C-alpha positions in Angstrom: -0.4 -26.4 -6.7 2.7 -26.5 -8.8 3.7 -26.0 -12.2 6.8 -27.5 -13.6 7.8 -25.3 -16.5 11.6 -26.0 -17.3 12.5 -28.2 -14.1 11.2 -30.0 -10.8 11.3 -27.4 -8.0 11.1 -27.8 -4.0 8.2 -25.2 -2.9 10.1 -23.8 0.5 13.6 -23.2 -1.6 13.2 -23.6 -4.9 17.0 -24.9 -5.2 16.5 -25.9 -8.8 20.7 -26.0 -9.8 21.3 -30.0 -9.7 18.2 -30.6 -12.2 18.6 -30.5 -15.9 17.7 -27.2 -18.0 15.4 -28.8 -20.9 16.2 -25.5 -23.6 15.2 -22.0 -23.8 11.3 -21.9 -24.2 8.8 -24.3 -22.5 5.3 -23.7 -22.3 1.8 -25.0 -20.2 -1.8 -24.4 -20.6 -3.8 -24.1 -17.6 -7.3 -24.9 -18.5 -10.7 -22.7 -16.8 -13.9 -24.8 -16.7 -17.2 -23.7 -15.5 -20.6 -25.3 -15.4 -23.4 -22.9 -14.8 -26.5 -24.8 -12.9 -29.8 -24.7 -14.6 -31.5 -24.3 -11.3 -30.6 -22.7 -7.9 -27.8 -24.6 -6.0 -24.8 -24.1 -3.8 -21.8 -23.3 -5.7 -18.6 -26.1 -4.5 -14.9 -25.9 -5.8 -13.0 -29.1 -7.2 -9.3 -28.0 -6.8 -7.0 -30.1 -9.0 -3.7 -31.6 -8.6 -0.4 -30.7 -8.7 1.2 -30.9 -11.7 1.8 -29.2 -15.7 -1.3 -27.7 -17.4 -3.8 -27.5 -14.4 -7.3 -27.4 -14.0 -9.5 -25.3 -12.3 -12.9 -26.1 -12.0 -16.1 -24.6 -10.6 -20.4 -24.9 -10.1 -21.8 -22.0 -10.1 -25.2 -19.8 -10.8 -26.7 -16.8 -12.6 -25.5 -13.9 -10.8 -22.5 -15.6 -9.2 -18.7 -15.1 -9.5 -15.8 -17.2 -8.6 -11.9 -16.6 -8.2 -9.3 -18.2 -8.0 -6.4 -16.2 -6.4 -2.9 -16.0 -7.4 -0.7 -16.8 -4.3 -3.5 -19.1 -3.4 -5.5 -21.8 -5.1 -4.4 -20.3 -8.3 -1.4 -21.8 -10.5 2.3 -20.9 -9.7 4.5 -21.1 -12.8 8.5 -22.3 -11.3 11.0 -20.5 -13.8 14.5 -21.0 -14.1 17.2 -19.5 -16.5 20.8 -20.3 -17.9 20.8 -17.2 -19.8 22.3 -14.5 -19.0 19.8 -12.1 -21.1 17.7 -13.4 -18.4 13.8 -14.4 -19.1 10.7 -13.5 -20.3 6.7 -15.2 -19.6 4.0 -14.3 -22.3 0.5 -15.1 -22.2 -2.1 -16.0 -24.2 -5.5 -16.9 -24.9 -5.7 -20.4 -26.3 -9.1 -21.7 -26.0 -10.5 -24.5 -27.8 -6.5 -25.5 -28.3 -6.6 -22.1 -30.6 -4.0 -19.6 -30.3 -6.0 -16.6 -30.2 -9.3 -17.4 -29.2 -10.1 -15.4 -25.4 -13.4 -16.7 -25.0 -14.7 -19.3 -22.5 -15.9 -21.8 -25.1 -19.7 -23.6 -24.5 -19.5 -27.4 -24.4 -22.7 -26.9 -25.6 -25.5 -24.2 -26.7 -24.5 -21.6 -25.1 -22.8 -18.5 -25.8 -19.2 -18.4 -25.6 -18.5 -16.0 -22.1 -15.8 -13.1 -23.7 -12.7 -12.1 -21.7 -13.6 -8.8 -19.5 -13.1 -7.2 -16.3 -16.4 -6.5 -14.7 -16.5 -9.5 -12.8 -19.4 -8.9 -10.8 -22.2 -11.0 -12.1 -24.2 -8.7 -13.8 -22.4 -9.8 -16.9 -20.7 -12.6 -18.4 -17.0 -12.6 -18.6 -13.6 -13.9 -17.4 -10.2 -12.7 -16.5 -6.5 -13.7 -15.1 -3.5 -12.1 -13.4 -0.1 -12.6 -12.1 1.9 -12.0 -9.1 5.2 -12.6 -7.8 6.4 -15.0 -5.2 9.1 -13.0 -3.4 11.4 -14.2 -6.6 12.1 -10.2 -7.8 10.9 -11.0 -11.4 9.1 -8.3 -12.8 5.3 -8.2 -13.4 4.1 -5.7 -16.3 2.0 -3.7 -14.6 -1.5 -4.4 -16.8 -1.3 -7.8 -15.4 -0.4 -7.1 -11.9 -4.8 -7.1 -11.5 -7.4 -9.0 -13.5 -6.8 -8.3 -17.0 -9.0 -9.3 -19.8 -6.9 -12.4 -21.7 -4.6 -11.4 -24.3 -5.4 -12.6 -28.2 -1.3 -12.5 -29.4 1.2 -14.1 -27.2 1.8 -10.7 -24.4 4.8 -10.4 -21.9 3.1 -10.8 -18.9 6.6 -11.2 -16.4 10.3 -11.2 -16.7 13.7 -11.6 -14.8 17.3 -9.9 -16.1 19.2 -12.5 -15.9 22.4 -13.6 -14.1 24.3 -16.8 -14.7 21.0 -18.9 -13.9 18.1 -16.7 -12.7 14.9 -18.4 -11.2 11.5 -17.5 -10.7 7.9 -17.9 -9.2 4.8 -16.8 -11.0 1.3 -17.1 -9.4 -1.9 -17.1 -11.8 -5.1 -16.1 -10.7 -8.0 -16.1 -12.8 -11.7 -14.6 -11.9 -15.6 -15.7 -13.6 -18.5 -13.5 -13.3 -21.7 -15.2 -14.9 -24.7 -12.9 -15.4 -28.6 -13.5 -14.8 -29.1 -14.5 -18.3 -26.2 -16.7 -19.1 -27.3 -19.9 -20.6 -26.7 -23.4 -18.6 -23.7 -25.1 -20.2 -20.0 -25.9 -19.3 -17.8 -22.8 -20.1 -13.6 -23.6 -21.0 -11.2 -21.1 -21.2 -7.7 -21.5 -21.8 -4.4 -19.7 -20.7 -1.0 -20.9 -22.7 2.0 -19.5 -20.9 5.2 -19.7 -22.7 8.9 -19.2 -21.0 11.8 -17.9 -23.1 14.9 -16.6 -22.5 15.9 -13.1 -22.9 14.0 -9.9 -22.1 13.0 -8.7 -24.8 9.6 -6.6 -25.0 
């Protein structure tokens, strides 16, 4: 899966120098979805794909938990710089298309699943992390494991910059549904936002 965040981007090179810089912040939203089965089942995974904003989707049950790994069917963020202050990713939760709001939002009745790391299925509540692809950007260490989603927009990875610095940023995001969590479709929301410098 690929994410085009300032340009298009090869996945074995990443020779981005012949395609066109579109400013100095970009953004996506990848999206979370859930739907919690109202009776037993067998949980399946609908991988989505390729391209801006993705979605990762999931059926699971009470008691269950589901990942999707950075540096595998997670999201990978390409990054690439003309600054020479270099550049910065920040996260945030933007559920329900609201900045700010780090809940997994119910479709329906149900109670909105909070951001947390337990992740084990005896409660409800969902997380995300990032990871390097061999690019030498920086990952702030809170977010180098699951990390509960961030309410204000939170540096998350960054590269000191050269002439034109690139990078590759994997997302991984993890869902643990507890015994009592209602039956509904659960959406969570991650906006990533690339700017240059390095500032904090």
């Amino acid at each position: 899966m690929k994410k085009i965040l300032i340009a298009g981007a090869g996945v074995a090179t990443l020779a981005m120098a012949a395609m066109p810089f579109l400013g100095v912040s970009a953004d996506v939203i990848d999206t979370v979805q859930i739907t919690i089965s109202s009776s037993c089942g067998v949980n399946s995974d609908t991988e989505s794909t390729p391209g801006t904003g993705q979605t990762f989707t999931a059926n699971m049950v009470n008691g269950d938990t589901h990942e999707w790994e950075a540096d595998g069917d997670g999201g990978e963020l390409y990054v690439t710089c003309n600054d020479a202050s270099g550049w910065n990713v920040t996260a945030q939760g933007f559920s329900n298309n609201t900045a700010g709001t780090t809940t997994m939002v119910p479709t329906g009745s149900g109670t909105a699943i909070p951001t947390g790391t337990t992740l084990n299925g005896t409660v409800s509540d969902w997380a995300f992390m990032v990871a390097d692809g061999d690019t030498d950007a920086t990952i702030v260490s809170a977010y180098a494991s699951y990390a509960q989603v961030p309410s204000a927009a939170t540096r998350v990875a960054y590269k000191s910059g050269t002439a034109v610095s690139e990078g590759l940023i994997y997302t991984g995001y993890k869902v643990g549904v507890s015994p009592t969590q209602q039956a509904d479709t659960y959406t969570g929301m991650v906006k990533y936002v690339v700017s240059a410098g390095v500032g904090s």
